[in-house]
PDB file of C-alpha atoms in Angstrom:
ATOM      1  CA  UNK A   1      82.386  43.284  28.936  1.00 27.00           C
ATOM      2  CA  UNK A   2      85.401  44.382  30.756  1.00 29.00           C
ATOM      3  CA  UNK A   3      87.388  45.058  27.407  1.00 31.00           C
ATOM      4  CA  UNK A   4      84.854  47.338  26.341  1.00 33.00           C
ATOM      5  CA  UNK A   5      84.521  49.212  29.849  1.00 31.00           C
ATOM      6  CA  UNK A   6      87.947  49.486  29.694  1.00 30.00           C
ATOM      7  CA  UNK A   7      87.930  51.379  26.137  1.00 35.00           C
ATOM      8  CA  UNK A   8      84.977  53.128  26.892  1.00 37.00           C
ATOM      9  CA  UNK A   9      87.090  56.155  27.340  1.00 40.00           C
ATOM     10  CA  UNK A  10      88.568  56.173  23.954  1.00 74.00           C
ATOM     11  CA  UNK A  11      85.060  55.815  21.966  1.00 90.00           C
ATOM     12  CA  UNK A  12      83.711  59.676  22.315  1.00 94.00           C
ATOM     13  CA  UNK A  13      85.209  62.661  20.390  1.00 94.00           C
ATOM     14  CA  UNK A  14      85.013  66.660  20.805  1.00 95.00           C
ATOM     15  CA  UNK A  15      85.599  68.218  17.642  1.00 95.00           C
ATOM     16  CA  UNK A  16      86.670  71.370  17.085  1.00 93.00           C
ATOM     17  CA  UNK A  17      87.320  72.996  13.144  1.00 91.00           C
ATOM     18  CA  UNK A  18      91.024  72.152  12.666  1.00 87.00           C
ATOM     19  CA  UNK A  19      91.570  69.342  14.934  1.00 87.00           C
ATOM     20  CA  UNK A  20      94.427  66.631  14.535  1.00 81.00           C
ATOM     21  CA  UNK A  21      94.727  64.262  13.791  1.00 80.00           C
ATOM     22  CA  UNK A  22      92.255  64.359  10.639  1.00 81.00           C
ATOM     23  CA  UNK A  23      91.065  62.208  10.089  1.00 86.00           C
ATOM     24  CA  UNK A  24      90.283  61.283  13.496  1.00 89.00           C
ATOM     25  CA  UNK A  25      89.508  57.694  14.319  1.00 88.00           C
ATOM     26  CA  UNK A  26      87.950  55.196  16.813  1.00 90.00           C
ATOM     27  CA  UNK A  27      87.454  51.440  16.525  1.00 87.00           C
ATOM     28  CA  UNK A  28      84.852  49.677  18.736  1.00 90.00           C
ATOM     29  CA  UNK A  29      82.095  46.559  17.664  1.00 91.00           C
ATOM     30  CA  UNK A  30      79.146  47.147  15.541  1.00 94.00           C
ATOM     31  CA  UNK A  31      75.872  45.427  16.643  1.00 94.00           C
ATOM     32  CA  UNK A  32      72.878  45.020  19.091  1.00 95.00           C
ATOM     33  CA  UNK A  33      69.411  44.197  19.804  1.00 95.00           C
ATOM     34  CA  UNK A  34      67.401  47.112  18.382  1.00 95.00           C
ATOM     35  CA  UNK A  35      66.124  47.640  14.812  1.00 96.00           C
ATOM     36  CA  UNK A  36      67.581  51.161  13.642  1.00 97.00           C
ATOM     37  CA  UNK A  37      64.700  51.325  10.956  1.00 96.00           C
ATOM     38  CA  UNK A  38      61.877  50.225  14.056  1.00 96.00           C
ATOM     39  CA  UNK A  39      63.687  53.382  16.479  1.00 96.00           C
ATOM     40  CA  UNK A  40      64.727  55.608  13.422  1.00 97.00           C
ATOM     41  CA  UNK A  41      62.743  55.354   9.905  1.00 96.00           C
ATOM     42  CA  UNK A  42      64.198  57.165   7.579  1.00 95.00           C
ATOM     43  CA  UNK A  43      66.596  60.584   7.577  1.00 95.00           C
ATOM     44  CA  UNK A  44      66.064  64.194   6.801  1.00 95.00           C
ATOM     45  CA  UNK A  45      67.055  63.188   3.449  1.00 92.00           C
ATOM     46  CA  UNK A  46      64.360  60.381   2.964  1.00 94.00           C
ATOM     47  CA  UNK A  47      67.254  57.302   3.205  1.00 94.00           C
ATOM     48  CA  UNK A  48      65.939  54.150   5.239  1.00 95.00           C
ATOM     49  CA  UNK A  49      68.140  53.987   8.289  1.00 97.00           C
ATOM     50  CA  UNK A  50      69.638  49.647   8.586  1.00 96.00           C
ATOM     51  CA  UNK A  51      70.768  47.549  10.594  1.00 96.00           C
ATOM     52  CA  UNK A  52      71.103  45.989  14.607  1.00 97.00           C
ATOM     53  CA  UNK A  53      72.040  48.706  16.726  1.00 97.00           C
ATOM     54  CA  UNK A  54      72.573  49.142  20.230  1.00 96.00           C
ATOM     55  CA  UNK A  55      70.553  50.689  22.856  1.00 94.00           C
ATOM     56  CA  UNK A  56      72.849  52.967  23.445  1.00 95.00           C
ATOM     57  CA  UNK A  57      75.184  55.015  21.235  1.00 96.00           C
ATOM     58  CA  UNK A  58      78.740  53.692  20.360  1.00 96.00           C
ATOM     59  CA  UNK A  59      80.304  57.016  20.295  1.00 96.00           C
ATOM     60  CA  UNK A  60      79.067  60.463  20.628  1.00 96.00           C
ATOM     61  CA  UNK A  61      80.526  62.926  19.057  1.00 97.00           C
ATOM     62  CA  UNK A  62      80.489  66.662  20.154  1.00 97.00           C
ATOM     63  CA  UNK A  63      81.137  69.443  18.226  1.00 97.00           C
ATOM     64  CA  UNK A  64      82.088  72.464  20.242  1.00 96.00           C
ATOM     65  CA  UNK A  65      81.756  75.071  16.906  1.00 95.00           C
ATOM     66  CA  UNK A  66      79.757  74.529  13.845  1.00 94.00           C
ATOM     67  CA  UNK A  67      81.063  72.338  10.823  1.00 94.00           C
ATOM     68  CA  UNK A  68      80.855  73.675   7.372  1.00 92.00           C
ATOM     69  CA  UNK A  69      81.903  70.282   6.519  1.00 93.00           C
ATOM     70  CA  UNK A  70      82.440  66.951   8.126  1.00 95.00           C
ATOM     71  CA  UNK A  71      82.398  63.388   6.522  1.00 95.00           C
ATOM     72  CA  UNK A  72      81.944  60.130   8.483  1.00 96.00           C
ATOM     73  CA  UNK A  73      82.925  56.776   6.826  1.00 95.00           C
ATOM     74  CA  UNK A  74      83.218  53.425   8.597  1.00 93.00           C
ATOM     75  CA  UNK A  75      86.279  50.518   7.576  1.00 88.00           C
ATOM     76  CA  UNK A  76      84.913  46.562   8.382  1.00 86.00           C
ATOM     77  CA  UNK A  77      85.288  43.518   6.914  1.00 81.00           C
ATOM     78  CA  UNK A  78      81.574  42.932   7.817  1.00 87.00           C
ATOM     79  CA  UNK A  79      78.404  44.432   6.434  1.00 91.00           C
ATOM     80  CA  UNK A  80      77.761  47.054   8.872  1.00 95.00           C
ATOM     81  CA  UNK A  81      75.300  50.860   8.519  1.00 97.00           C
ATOM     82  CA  UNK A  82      75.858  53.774  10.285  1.00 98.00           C
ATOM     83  CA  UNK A  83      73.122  56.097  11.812  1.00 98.00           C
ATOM     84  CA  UNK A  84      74.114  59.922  12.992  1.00 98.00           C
ATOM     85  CA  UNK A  85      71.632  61.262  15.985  1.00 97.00           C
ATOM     86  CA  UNK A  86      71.931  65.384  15.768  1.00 96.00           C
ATOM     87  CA  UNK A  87      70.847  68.137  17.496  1.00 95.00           C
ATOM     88  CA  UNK A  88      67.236  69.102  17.116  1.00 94.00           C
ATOM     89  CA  UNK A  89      66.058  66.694  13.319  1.00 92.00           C
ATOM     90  CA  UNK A  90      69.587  66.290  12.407  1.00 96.00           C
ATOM     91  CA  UNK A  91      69.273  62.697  11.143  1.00 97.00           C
ATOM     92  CA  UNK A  92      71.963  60.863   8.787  1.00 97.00           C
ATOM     93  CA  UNK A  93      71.765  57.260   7.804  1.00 97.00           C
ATOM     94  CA  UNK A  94      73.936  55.064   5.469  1.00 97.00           C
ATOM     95  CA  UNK A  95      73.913  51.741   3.883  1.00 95.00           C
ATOM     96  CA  UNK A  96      76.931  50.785   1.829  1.00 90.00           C
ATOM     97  CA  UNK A  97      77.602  54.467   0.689  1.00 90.00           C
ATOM     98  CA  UNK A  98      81.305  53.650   0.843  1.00 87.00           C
ATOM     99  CA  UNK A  99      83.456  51.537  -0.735  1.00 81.00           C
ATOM    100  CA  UNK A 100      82.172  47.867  -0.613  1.00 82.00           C
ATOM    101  CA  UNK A 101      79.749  47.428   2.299  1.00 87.00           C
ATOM    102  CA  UNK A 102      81.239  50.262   4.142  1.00 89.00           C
ATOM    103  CA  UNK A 103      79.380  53.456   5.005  1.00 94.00           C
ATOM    104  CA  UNK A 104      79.974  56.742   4.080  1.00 94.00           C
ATOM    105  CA  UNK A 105      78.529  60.374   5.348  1.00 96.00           C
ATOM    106  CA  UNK A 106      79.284  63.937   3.788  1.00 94.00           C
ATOM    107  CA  UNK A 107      77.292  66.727   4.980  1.00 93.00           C
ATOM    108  CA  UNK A 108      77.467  70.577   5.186  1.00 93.00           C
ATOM    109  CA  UNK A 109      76.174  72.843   7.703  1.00 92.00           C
ATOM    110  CA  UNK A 110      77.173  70.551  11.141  1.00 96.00           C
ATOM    111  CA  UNK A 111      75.953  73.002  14.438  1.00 96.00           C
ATOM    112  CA  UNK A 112      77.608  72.547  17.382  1.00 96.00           C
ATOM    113  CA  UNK A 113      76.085  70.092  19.844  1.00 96.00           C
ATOM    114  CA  UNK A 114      76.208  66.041  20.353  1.00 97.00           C
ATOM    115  CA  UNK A 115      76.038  63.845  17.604  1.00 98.00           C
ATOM    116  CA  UNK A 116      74.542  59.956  18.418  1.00 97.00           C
ATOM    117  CA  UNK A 117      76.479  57.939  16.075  1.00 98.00           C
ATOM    118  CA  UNK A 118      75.442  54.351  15.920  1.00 98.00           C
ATOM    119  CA  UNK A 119      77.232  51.760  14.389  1.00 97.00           C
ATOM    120  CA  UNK A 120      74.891  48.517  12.936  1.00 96.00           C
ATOM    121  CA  UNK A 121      75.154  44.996  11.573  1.00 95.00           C
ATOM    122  CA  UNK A 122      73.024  44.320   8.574  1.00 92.00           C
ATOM    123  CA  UNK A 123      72.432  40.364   8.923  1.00 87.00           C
ATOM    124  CA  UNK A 124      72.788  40.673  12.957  1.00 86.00           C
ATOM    125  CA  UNK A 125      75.893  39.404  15.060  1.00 88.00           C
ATOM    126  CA  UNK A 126      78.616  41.976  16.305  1.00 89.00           C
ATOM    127  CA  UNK A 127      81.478  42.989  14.379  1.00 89.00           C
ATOM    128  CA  UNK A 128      85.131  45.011  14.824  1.00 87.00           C
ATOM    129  CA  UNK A 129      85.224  48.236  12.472  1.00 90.00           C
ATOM    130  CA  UNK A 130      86.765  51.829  12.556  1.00 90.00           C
ATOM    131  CA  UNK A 131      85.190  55.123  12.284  1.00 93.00           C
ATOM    132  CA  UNK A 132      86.913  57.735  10.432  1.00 93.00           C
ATOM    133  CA  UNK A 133      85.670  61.484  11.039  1.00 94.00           C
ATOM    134  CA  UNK A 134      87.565  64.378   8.779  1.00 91.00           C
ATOM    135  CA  UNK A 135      86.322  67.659   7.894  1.00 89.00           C
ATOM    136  CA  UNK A 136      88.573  67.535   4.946  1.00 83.00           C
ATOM    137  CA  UNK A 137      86.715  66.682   2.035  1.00 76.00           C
ATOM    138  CA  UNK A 138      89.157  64.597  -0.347  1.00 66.00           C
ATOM    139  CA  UNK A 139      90.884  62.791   2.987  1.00 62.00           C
ATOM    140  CA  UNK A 140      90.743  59.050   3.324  1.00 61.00           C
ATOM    141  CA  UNK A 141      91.558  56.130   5.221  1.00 56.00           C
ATOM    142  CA  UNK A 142      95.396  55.033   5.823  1.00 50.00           C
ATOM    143  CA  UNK A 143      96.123  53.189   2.549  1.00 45.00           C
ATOM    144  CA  UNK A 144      95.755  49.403   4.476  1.00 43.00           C
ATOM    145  CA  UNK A 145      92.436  50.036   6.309  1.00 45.00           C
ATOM    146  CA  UNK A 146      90.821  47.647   4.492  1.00 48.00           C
ATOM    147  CA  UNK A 147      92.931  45.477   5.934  1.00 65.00           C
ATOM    148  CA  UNK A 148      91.697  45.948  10.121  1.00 71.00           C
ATOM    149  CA  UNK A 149      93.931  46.249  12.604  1.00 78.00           C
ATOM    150  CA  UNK A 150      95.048  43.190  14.989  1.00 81.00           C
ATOM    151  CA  UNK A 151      95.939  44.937  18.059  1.00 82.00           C
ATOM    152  CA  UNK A 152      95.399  48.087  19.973  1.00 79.00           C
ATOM    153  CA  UNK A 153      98.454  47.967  21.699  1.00 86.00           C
ATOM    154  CA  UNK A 154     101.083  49.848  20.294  1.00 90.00           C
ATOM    155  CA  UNK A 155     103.706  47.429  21.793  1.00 93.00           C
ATOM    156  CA  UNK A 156     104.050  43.947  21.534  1.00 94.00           C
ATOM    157  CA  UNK A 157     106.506  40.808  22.598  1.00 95.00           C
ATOM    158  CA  UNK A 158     106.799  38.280  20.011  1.00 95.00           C
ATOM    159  CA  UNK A 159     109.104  34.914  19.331  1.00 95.00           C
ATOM    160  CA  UNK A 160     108.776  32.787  15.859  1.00 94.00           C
ATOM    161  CA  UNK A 161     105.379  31.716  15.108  1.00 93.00           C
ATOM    162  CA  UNK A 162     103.119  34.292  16.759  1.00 93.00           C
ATOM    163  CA  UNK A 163      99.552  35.252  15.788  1.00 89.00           C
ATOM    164  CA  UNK A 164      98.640  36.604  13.999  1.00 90.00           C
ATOM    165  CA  UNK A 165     100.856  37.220  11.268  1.00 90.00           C
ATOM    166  CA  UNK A 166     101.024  40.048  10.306  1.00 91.00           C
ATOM    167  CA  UNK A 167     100.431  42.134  13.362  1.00 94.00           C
ATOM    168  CA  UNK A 168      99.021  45.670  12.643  1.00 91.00           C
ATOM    169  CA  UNK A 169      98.311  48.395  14.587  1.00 91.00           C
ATOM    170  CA  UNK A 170      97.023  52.510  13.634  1.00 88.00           C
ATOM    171  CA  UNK A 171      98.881  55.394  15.317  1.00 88.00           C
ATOM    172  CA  UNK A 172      99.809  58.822  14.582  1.00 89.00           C
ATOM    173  CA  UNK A 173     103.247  59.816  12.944  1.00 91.00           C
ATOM    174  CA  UNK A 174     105.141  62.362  13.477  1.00 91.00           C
ATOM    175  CA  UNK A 175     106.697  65.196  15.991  1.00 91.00           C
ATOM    176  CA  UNK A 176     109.864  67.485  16.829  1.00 90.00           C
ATOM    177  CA  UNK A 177     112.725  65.544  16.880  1.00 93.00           C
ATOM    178  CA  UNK A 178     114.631  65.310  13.253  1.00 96.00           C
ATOM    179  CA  UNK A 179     115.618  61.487  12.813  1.00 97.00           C
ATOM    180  CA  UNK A 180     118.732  62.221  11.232  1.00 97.00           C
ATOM    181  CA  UNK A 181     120.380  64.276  13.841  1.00 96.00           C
ATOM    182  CA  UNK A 182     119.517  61.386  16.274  1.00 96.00           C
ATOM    183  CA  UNK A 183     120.996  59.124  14.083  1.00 97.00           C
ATOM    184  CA  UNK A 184     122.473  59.946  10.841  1.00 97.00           C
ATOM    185  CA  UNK A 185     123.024  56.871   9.733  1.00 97.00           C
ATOM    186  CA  UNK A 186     121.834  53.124  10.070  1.00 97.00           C
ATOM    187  CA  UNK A 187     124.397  50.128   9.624  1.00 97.00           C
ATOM    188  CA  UNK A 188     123.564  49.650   6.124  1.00 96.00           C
ATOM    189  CA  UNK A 189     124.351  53.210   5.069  1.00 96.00           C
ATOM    190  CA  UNK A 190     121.246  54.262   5.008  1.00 95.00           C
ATOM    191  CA  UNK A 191     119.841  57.926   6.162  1.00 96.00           C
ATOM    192  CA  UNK A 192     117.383  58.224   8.421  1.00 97.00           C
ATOM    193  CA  UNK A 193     114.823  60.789   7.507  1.00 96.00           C
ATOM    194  CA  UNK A 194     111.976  61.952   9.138  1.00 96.00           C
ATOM    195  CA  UNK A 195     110.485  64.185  11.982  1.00 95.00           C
ATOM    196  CA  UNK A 196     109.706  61.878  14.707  1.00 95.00           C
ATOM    197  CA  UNK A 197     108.663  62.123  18.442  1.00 93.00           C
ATOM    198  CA  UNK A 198     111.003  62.066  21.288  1.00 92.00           C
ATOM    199  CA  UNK A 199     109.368  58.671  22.218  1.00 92.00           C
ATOM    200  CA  UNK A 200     109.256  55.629  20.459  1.00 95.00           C
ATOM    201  CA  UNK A 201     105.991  54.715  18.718  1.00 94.00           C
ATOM    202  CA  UNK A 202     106.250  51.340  19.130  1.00 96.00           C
ATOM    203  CA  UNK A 203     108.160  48.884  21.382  1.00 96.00           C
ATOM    204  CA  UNK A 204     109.019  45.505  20.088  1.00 97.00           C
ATOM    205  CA  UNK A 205     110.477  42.849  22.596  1.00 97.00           C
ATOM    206  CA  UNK A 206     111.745  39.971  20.508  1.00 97.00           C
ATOM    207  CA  UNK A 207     111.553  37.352  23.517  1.00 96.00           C
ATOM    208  CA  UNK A 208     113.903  35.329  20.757  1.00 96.00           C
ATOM    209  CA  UNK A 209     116.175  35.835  18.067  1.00 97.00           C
ATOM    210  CA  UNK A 210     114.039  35.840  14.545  1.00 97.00           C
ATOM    211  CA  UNK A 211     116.105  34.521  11.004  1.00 97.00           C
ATOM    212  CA  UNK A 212     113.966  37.067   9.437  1.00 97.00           C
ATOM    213  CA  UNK A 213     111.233  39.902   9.758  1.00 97.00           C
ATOM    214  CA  UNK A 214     109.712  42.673   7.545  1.00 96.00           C
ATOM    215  CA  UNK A 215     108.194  45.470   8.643  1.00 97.00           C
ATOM    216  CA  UNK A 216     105.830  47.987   6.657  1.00 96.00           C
ATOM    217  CA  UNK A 217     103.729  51.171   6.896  1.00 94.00           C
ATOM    218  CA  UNK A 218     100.646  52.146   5.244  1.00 89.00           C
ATOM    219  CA  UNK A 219     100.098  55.745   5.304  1.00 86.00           C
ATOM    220  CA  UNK A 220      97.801  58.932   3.982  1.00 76.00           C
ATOM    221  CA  UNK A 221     101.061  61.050   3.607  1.00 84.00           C
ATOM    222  CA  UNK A 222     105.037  60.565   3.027  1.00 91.00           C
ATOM    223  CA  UNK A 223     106.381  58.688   5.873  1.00 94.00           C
ATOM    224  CA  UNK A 224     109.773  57.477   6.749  1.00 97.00           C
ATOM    225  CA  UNK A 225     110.351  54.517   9.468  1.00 98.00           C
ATOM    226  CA  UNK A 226     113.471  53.823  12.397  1.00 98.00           C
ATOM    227  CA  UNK A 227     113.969  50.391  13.961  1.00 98.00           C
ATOM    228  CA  UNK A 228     116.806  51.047  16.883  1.00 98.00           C
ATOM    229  CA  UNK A 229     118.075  47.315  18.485  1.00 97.00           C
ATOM    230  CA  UNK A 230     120.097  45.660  20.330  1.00 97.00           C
ATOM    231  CA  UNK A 231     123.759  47.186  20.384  1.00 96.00           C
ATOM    232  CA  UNK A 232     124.338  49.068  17.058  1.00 95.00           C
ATOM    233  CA  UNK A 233     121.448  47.774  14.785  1.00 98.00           C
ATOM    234  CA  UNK A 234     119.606  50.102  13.290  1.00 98.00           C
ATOM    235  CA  UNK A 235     117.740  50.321  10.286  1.00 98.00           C
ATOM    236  CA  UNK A 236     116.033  53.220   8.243  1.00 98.00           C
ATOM    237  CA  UNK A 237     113.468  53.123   4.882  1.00 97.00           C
ATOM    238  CA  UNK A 238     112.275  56.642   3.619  1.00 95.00           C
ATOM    239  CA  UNK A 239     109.824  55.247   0.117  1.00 91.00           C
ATOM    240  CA  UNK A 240     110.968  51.691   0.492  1.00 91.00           C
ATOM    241  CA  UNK A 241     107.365  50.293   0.473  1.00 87.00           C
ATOM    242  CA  UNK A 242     104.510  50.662  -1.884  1.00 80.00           C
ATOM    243  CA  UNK A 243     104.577  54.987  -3.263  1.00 81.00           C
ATOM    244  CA  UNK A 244     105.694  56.620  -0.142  1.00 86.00           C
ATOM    245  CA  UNK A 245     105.229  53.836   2.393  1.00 89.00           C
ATOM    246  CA  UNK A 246     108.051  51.958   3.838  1.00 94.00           C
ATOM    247  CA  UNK A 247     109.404  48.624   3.917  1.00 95.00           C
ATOM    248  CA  UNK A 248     112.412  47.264   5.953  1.00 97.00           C
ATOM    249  CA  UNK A 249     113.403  43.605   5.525  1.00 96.00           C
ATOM    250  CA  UNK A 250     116.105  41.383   7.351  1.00 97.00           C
ATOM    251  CA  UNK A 251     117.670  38.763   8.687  1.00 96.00           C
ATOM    252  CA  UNK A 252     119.150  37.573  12.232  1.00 96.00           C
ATOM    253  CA  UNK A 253     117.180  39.671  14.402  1.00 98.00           C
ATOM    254  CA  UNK A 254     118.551  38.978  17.920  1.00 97.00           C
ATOM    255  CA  UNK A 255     116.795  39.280  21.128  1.00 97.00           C
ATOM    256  CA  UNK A 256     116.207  42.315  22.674  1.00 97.00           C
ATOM    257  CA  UNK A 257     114.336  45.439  22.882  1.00 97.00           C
ATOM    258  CA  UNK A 258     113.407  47.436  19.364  1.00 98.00           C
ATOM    259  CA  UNK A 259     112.090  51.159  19.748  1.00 98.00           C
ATOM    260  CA  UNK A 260     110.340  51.539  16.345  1.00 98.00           C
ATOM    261  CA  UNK A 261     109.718  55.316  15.302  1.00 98.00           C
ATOM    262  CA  UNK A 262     107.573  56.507  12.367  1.00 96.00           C
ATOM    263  CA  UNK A 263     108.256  59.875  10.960  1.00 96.00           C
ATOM    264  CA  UNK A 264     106.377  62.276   8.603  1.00 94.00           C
ATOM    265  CA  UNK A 265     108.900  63.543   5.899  1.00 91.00           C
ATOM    266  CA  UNK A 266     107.345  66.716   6.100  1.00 85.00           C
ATOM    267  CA  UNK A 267     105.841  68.858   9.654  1.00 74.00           C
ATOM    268  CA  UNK A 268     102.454  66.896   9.342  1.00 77.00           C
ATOM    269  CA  UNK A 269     100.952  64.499  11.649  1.00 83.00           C
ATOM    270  CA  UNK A 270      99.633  61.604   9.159  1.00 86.00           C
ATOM    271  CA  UNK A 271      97.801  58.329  10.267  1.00 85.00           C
ATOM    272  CA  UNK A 272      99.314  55.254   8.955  1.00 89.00           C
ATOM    273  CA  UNK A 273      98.996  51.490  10.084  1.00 91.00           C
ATOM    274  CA  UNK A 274     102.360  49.379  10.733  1.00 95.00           C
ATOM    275  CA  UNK A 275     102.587  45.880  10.035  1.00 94.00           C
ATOM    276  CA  UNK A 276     105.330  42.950  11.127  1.00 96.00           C
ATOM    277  CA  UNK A 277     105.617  39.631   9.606  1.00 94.00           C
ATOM    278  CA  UNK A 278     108.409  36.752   9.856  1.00 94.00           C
ATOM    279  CA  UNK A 279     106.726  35.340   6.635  1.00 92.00           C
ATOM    280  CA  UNK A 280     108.372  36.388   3.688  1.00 87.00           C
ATOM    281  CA  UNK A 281     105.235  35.558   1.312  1.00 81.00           C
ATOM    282  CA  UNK A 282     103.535  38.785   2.984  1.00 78.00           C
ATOM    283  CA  UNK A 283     103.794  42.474   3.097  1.00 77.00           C
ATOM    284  CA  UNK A 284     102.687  45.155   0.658  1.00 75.00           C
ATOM    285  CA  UNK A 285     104.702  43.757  -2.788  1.00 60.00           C
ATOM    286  CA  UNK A 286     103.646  40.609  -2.568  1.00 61.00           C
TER     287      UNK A 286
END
């Protein structure tokens, strides 16, 4: 209960047309004790609304202006529905519209108000997912979301043989620094590329030295990735991964802080997911 008070904050959206990042996403628990079809029936387009919800909403989303467009898809490794409460008879429900048992919404004509958007189990129990919201009709997941995300911190300590393996997190890349004027180079020759943000994304603590760790990014754009260590290690991947994803792999980490930056080649924000294994069987070739 205290873990979800505590992200309570982070579940509710205002949308206005344009926002960033798009898509926008949120990540709570599906579940409850009410029947969606017993509260809900069926929606204004005659589809049977599914599933265990909760009494309450698990996010609301408010739209300040109207939408001429807005899709809503949910990303679990559970069978879960989705039900979308509107102003005045907006109703929208889904059963496996998406890809597997995932749900998917695409509508025209949102007016501005508070959507109710409920996310269910279909054979009870509770279960982690993300919602995706994008007004941007061909936009998608980042390419690993069928793969959930282990954390939602966006730092971690680690020494050999932590769980899970791999650790993966979702944030945003980007911003207004240019990763090669901060530093050219990395100490394999490689050029950095990228527009990153001031900050690091990510802080890894490496509590001990590690013989060997890979790190990888799964994006919806062309991103480029930094790792700056200990003394003078740094390393830099611009398409190393999987299309334009990235994939940095070494050995004889030492121990020590590791400010990890993700950049977007071009000026656009993009979502991606990053993943870090000491197992060399894993990561996105393999």
């Amino acid at each position: 209960m205290a873990a979800a008070s505590a992200h309570a904050q982070e579940l509710n959206l205002t949308l206005s047309p344009g926002f960033m990042p798009d898509p926008m996403q949120r990540s709570y628990v599906s579940g409850g004790g009410q029947e969606a079809n017993g509260i809900f029936g069926s929606d204004m387009r005659g589809v049977a609304c599914s599933g265990s919800i909760s009494q309450t909403p698990d996010h609301v989303m408010t739209l300040t202006s109207g939408f001429d467009f807005l899709k809503v898809w949910t990303q679990s490794g559970a069978d879960t529905t989705l039900i979308i409460d509107g102003p005045g008879r907006f109703l929208l429900c889904d059963d496996d519209g998406g890809e597997g048992l995932n749900e998917l919404i695409e509508h025209s004509g949102w007016v501005p108000g508070d959507y109710r958007i409920y996310v269910g189990s279909y054979g009870g129990g509770v279960h982690n997912y993300d919602l995706f919201v994008s007004e941007l009709p061909g936009s998608s997941a980042p390419g690993n979301a069928s793969l959930p995300d282990t954390s939602e911190e966006r730092h971690l300590a680690i020494s050999p043989g932590f769980s899970p393996d791999p650790w993966r997190v979702s944030f945003v890349s980007g911003g207004a620094q240019s990763a090669s004027n901060q530093f050219g180079t990395d100490m394999r020759g490689n050029s950095c590329q990228g527009n990153i943000a001031t900050t690091p994304d990510h802080e890894m603590t490496l509590v001990n030295a590690f013989s060997y760790l890979q790190l990888w990014t799964q994006a919806d754009g062309d991103t480029t990735l930094i790792i700056d260590g200990p003394g003078k290690f740094l390393l830099c991947d611009d398409d190393g991964g999987s299309g334009l994803n990235e994939h940095i792999e070494h050995t004889n980490w030492p121990a020590g802080e590791y400010r990890i930056y993700v950049g977007s080649y071009s000026e656009d924000y993009l979502n991606y997911q990053l993943s870090i294994s000491e197992l060399s069987s894993t990561g996105p070739n393999r």
